[in-house]
mmCIF file of C-alpha atoms in Angstrom:
data_model
loop_
_atom_site.group_PDB
_atom_site.id
_atom_site.type_symbol
_atom_site.label_atom_id
_atom_site.label_comp_id
_atom_site.label_asym_id
_atom_site.label_seq_id
_atom_site.Cartn_x
_atom_site.Cartn_y
_atom_site.Cartn_z
ATOM 1 C CA ALA A 1 -4.543 17.658 -4.604
ATOM 2 C CA GLN A 2 -5.725 14.162 -3.782
ATOM 3 C CA ARG A 3 -5.060 13.234 -0.186
ATOM 4 C CA VAL A 4 -5.933 10.651 2.386
ATOM 5 C CA THR A 5 -5.715 11.521 6.072
ATOM 6 C CA GLN A 6 -5.679 9.088 8.964
ATOM 7 C CA PRO A 7 -5.490 11.303 12.064
ATOM 8 C CA GLU A 8 -4.622 8.569 14.495
ATOM 9 C CA LYS A 9 -1.156 6.953 14.195
ATOM 10 C CA LEU A 10 -1.876 4.718 17.153
ATOM 11 C CA LEU A 11 -5.149 3.396 18.518
ATOM 12 C CA SER A 12 -5.479 1.121 21.487
ATOM 13 C CA VAL A 13 -8.714 -0.472 22.702
ATOM 14 C CA PHE A 14 -9.778 -3.324 24.952
ATOM 15 C CA LYS A 15 -11.031 -6.657 23.578
ATOM 16 C CA GLY A 16 -14.805 -6.501 23.197
ATOM 17 C CA ALA A 17 -14.850 -2.721 22.918
ATOM 18 C CA PRO A 18 -15.992 -0.918 19.746
ATOM 19 C CA VAL A 19 -13.379 0.209 17.288
ATOM 20 C CA GLU A 20 -13.410 3.113 14.872
ATOM 21 C CA LEU A 21 -10.425 4.000 12.623
ATOM 22 C CA LYS A 22 -10.888 7.414 11.002
ATOM 23 C CA CYS A 23 -10.140 8.219 7.373
ATOM 24 C CA ASN A 24 -10.834 11.485 5.562
ATOM 25 C CA TYR A 25 -10.119 12.149 1.905
ATOM 26 C CA SER A 26 -9.721 15.040 -0.429
ATOM 27 C CA TYR A 27 -10.680 14.429 -4.066
ATOM 28 C CA SER A 28 -12.660 16.380 -6.575
ATOM 29 C CA GLY A 29 -13.885 13.396 -8.587
ATOM 30 C CA SER A 30 -15.986 10.431 -7.676
ATOM 31 C CA PRO A 31 -14.007 8.504 -5.072
ATOM 32 C CA GLU A 32 -13.463 4.798 -4.700
ATOM 33 C CA LEU A 33 -12.206 3.955 -1.256
ATOM 34 C CA PHE A 34 -10.498 0.936 0.278
ATOM 35 C CA TRP A 35 -9.164 -0.290 3.589
ATOM 36 C CA TYR A 36 -6.002 -2.377 3.419
ATOM 37 C CA VAL A 37 -4.546 -4.204 6.445
ATOM 38 C CA GLN A 38 -1.136 -5.577 7.363
ATOM 39 C CA TYR A 39 -0.976 -8.120 10.085
ATOM 40 C CA SER A 40 2.330 -8.804 11.865
ATOM 41 C CA ARG A 41 4.799 -10.523 9.525
ATOM 42 C CA GLN A 42 2.250 -10.637 6.700
ATOM 43 C CA ARG A 43 1.788 -8.772 3.417
ATOM 44 C CA LEU A 44 -0.439 -5.800 2.913
ATOM 45 C CA GLN A 45 -3.804 -7.071 1.885
ATOM 46 C CA LEU A 46 -7.230 -5.724 1.017
ATOM 47 C CA LEU A 47 -9.748 -5.731 3.868
ATOM 48 C CA LEU A 48 -12.764 -4.178 2.219
ATOM 49 C CA ARG A 49 -13.809 -1.684 -0.524
ATOM 50 C CA HIS A 50 -16.708 0.733 -0.319
ATOM 51 C CA ILE A 51 -18.125 -0.281 -3.658
ATOM 52 C CA SER A 52 -18.831 -3.824 -2.413
ATOM 53 C CA ARG A 53 -20.743 -2.641 0.661
ATOM 54 C CA GLU A 54 -19.557 -5.702 2.460
ATOM 55 C CA SER A 55 -18.611 -6.680 5.983
ATOM 56 C CA ILE A 56 -15.307 -8.478 6.357
ATOM 57 C CA LYS A 57 -14.144 -9.978 9.691
ATOM 58 C CA GLY A 58 -16.890 -7.943 11.332
ATOM 59 C CA PHE A 59 -15.587 -4.626 9.927
ATOM 60 C CA THR A 60 -17.717 -2.206 7.966
ATOM 61 C CA ALA A 61 -17.004 1.155 6.405
ATOM 62 C CA ASP A 62 -19.513 3.719 5.015
ATOM 63 C CA LEU A 63 -18.617 6.329 2.532
ATOM 64 C CA ASN A 64 -19.869 9.725 3.667
ATOM 65 C CA LYS A 65 -19.415 12.129 0.728
ATOM 66 C CA GLY A 66 -20.699 15.091 2.663
ATOM 67 C CA GLU A 67 -17.997 14.696 5.352
ATOM 68 C CA THR A 68 -15.506 13.176 2.839
ATOM 69 C CA SER A 69 -14.936 10.327 5.295
ATOM 70 C CA PHE A 70 -14.636 6.523 5.090
ATOM 71 C CA HIS A 71 -14.267 5.448 8.710
ATOM 72 C CA LEU A 72 -13.697 1.754 9.568
ATOM 73 C CA LYS A 73 -15.841 0.335 12.332
ATOM 74 C CA LYS A 74 -16.192 -2.898 14.269
ATOM 75 C CA PRO A 75 -18.666 -3.241 17.236
ATOM 76 C CA PHE A 76 -16.592 -5.690 19.241
ATOM 77 C CA ALA A 77 -12.824 -5.815 18.846
ATOM 78 C CA GLN A 78 -10.909 -9.083 18.923
ATOM 79 C CA GLU A 79 -7.216 -9.588 19.706
ATOM 80 C CA GLU A 80 -6.555 -10.810 16.173
ATOM 81 C CA ASP A 81 -7.627 -7.391 14.867
ATOM 82 C CA SER A 82 -4.293 -5.957 16.024
ATOM 83 C CA ALA A 83 -2.593 -4.719 12.821
ATOM 84 C CA MET A 84 -1.721 -1.705 10.699
ATOM 85 C CA TYR A 85 -4.631 -0.357 8.825
ATOM 86 C CA TYR A 86 -4.354 1.881 5.738
ATOM 87 C CA CYS A 87 -7.112 3.740 4.042
ATOM 88 C CA ALA A 88 -6.639 4.235 0.304
ATOM 89 C CA LEU A 89 -8.295 6.298 -2.413
ATOM 90 C CA SER A 90 -8.488 5.264 -6.027
ATOM 91 C CA MET A 91 -8.376 8.063 -8.553
ATOM 92 C CA GLY A 92 -9.082 5.936 -11.587
ATOM 93 C CA ALA A 93 -6.638 3.993 -13.783
ATOM 94 C CA GLN A 94 -6.309 1.662 -10.802
ATOM 95 C CA LYS A 95 -4.001 4.102 -9.028
ATOM 96 C CA LEU A 96 -4.115 4.190 -5.247
ATOM 97 C CA VAL A 97 -3.170 6.992 -2.773
ATOM 98 C CA PHE A 98 -2.677 5.675 0.772
ATOM 99 C CA GLY A 99 -3.005 7.317 4.074
ATOM 100 C CA GLN A 100 -0.252 7.167 6.670
ATOM 101 C CA GLY A 101 -1.796 4.226 8.499
ATOM 102 C CA THR A 102 -3.128 3.600 11.984
ATOM 103 C CA ARG A 103 -1.620 0.920 14.226
ATOM 104 C CA LEU A 104 -4.418 -0.750 16.088
ATOM 105 C CA THR A 105 -3.669 -2.611 19.264
ATOM 106 C CA ILE A 106 -6.303 -4.664 20.969
ATOM 107 C CA ASN A 107 -5.577 -5.244 24.652
ATOM 108 C CA PRO A 108 -6.737 -8.451 26.359
ATOM 109 C CA GLU B 1 -2.213 -19.457 -6.456
ATOM 110 C CA ALA B 2 1.285 -18.153 -5.964
ATOM 111 C CA GLY B 3 1.485 -14.563 -4.709
ATOM 112 C CA VAL B 4 3.695 -11.712 -5.842
ATOM 113 C CA ALA B 5 7.412 -12.580 -5.419
ATOM 114 C CA GLN B 6 10.131 -10.033 -4.586
ATOM 115 C CA SER B 7 13.839 -10.324 -4.096
ATOM 116 C CA PRO B 8 15.995 -9.608 -2.260
ATOM 117 C CA ARG B 9 14.045 -9.280 1.042
ATOM 118 C CA TYR B 10 16.739 -7.071 2.643
ATOM 119 C CA LYS B 11 19.539 -4.992 1.245
ATOM 120 C CA ILE B 12 22.170 -2.783 2.939
ATOM 121 C CA ILE B 13 24.295 -0.481 0.796
ATOM 122 C CA GLU B 14 26.291 2.638 1.211
ATOM 123 C CA LYS B 15 25.238 5.918 -0.263
ATOM 124 C CA ARG B 16 26.195 6.474 -3.864
ATOM 125 C CA GLN B 17 26.069 2.777 -4.580
ATOM 126 C CA SER B 18 23.544 1.110 -6.951
ATOM 127 C CA VAL B 19 20.913 -1.356 -6.115
ATOM 128 C CA ALA B 20 18.302 -3.349 -8.016
ATOM 129 C CA PHE B 21 15.039 -4.986 -6.905
ATOM 130 C CA TRP B 22 13.117 -7.691 -8.766
ATOM 131 C CA CYS B 23 9.403 -8.491 -8.807
ATOM 132 C CA ASN B 24 7.405 -11.371 -10.271
ATOM 133 C CA PRO B 25 3.648 -10.582 -10.300
ATOM 134 C CA ILE B 26 0.837 -13.049 -10.081
ATOM 135 C CA SER B 27 0.357 -14.914 -13.378
ATOM 136 C CA GLY B 28 -2.035 -13.126 -15.672
ATOM 137 C CA HIS B 29 -1.908 -9.817 -13.859
ATOM 138 C CA ALA B 30 -1.359 -7.120 -16.515
ATOM 139 C CA THR B 31 -0.868 -4.189 -14.169
ATOM 140 C CA LEU B 32 2.229 -3.945 -11.941
ATOM 141 C CA TYR B 33 3.104 -1.263 -9.358
ATOM 142 C CA TRP B 34 6.237 -0.231 -7.455
ATOM 143 C CA TYR B 35 5.626 1.610 -4.212
ATOM 144 C CA GLN B 36 8.031 3.177 -1.730
ATOM 145 C CA GLN B 37 7.098 3.032 1.876
ATOM 146 C CA ILE B 38 9.228 5.141 4.226
ATOM 147 C CA LEU B 39 9.053 4.295 7.949
ATOM 148 C CA GLY B 40 5.900 5.671 9.525
ATOM 149 C CA GLN B 41 4.284 6.499 6.267
ATOM 150 C CA GLY B 42 1.845 4.795 3.874
ATOM 151 C CA PRO B 43 2.991 3.313 0.558
ATOM 152 C CA LYS B 44 3.670 5.930 -2.179
ATOM 153 C CA LEU B 45 3.321 4.970 -5.785
ATOM 154 C CA LEU B 46 6.508 5.245 -7.754
ATOM 155 C CA ILE B 47 5.532 3.683 -11.136
ATOM 156 C CA GLN B 48 2.638 1.810 -12.702
ATOM 157 C CA PHE B 49 2.946 -0.528 -15.694
ATOM 158 C CA GLN B 50 0.234 -1.901 -17.903
ATOM 159 C CA ASN B 51 1.846 -4.938 -19.539
ATOM 160 C CA ASN B 52 5.221 -3.547 -20.631
ATOM 161 C CA GLY B 53 4.113 0.091 -20.948
ATOM 162 C CA VAL B 54 4.376 2.822 -18.340
ATOM 163 C CA VAL B 55 0.986 4.204 -17.237
ATOM 164 C CA ASP B 56 2.203 6.633 -14.562
ATOM 165 C CA ASP B 57 5.722 7.520 -13.381
ATOM 166 C CA SER B 58 5.017 11.000 -12.214
ATOM 167 C CA GLN B 59 6.438 10.398 -8.725
ATOM 168 C CA LEU B 60 9.475 8.427 -9.774
ATOM 169 C CA PRO B 61 12.708 10.447 -9.175
ATOM 170 C CA LYS B 62 13.978 9.838 -12.667
ATOM 171 C CA ASP B 63 17.430 11.320 -12.012
ATOM 172 C CA ARG B 64 18.266 8.212 -9.939
ATOM 173 C CA PHE B 65 15.378 5.661 -10.226
ATOM 174 C CA SER B 66 14.571 3.589 -13.223
ATOM 175 C CA ALA B 67 12.210 0.677 -13.762
ATOM 176 C CA GLU B 68 11.458 -1.715 -16.583
ATOM 177 C CA ARG B 69 9.044 -4.511 -17.474
ATOM 178 C CA LEU B 70 10.415 -5.641 -20.742
ATOM 179 C CA LYS B 71 8.312 -8.722 -21.455
ATOM 180 C CA GLY B 72 5.247 -7.569 -19.562
ATOM 181 C CA VAL B 73 5.795 -10.008 -16.713
ATOM 182 C CA ASP B 74 8.793 -9.539 -14.360
ATOM 183 C CA SER B 75 9.967 -6.043 -13.425
ATOM 184 C CA THR B 76 13.097 -4.467 -11.976
ATOM 185 C CA LEU B 77 13.481 -1.293 -10.085
ATOM 186 C CA LYS B 78 16.970 0.278 -9.916
ATOM 187 C CA ILE B 79 18.414 3.140 -7.875
ATOM 188 C CA GLN B 80 21.638 4.646 -8.995
ATOM 189 C CA PRO B 81 23.176 6.307 -7.054
ATOM 190 C CA ALA B 82 21.429 5.766 -3.749
ATOM 191 C CA LYS B 83 20.925 8.441 -1.165
ATOM 192 C CA LEU B 84 20.301 8.172 2.597
ATOM 193 C CA GLU B 85 16.670 9.196 2.096
ATOM 194 C CA ASP B 86 16.060 6.186 -0.175
ATOM 195 C CA SER B 87 15.988 3.970 2.942
ATOM 196 C CA ALA B 88 12.537 2.405 2.796
ATOM 197 C CA VAL B 89 10.578 -0.703 2.044
ATOM 198 C CA TYR B 90 9.996 -1.159 -1.670
ATOM 199 C CA LEU B 91 6.731 -2.890 -2.459
ATOM 200 C CA CYS B 92 5.637 -4.528 -5.661
ATOM 201 C CA ALA B 93 1.935 -5.144 -6.346
ATOM 202 C CA SER B 94 -0.051 -6.472 -9.185
ATOM 203 C CA THR B 95 -3.657 -6.623 -10.355
ATOM 204 C CA LEU B 96 -5.858 -7.686 -13.186
ATOM 205 C CA ALA B 97 -6.399 -4.963 -15.820
ATOM 206 C CA GLY B 98 -9.545 -2.862 -15.777
ATOM 207 C CA GLY B 99 -11.941 -1.785 -13.024
ATOM 208 C CA TYR B 100 -11.278 -1.307 -9.320
ATOM 209 C CA ASN B 101 -9.545 -4.563 -8.759
ATOM 210 C CA GLU B 102 -7.766 -5.679 -5.633
ATOM 211 C CA GLN B 103 -4.010 -5.044 -5.587
ATOM 212 C CA PHE B 104 -2.010 -7.974 -4.382
ATOM 213 C CA PHE B 105 1.265 -7.046 -2.668
ATOM 214 C CA GLY B 106 4.589 -8.722 -2.355
ATOM 215 C CA PRO B 107 6.532 -9.051 0.852
ATOM 216 C CA GLY B 108 8.666 -6.008 0.056
ATOM 217 C CA THR B 109 12.407 -5.314 -0.012
ATOM 218 C CA ARG B 110 13.766 -3.399 2.969
ATOM 219 C CA LEU B 111 16.536 -1.081 1.751
ATOM 220 C CA THR B 112 18.941 0.526 4.195
ATOM 221 C CA VAL B 113 21.370 3.116 2.850
ATOM 222 C CA LEU B 114 24.303 3.967 5.117
#
């Protein structure tokens, strides 16, 4: 069955420290993976997608098919990065399966 | 460009009552989704429409949930009768048809069933 696992429900780091939010997936086909983010009092929105191979707000994520992972990284955390982060897997037909989410808190 | 609109934003009902949620997607977006997000979990797809046709409703509890998108634009999601476990945020999202397009989400409707 298709599944997305985010092992950390809560993650707290200090401003300026590196951040890594973990995401592992289970899917027999060719995966398309995304990170969505929800800032306080805002809507869920796309942060980045692996197919674009882009860096958004200093975040990057590399698809590792061998480890079935798509971890989100940022070298220097900023206070405005505090939010809920969801990893999502597309199984085709534009259908997404979301992980449970990680609440990231950046301490000053 | 206007975003996805949803109403109401909050709803409190008693179990066994009925409730309906409304969604207006971004203009021109052919694909519309309803998700259920229970506290502490990620969004779970309930139903996906392409224009006014259902693409996937495999996770929709059809004994109590129904959804329609009659003219291929607005959509309504109904629960009848509601159970305590239906307490959740109901999210509507839309996207352009085809490819791995970004899904745009509405603000959600927070349902509390007492």
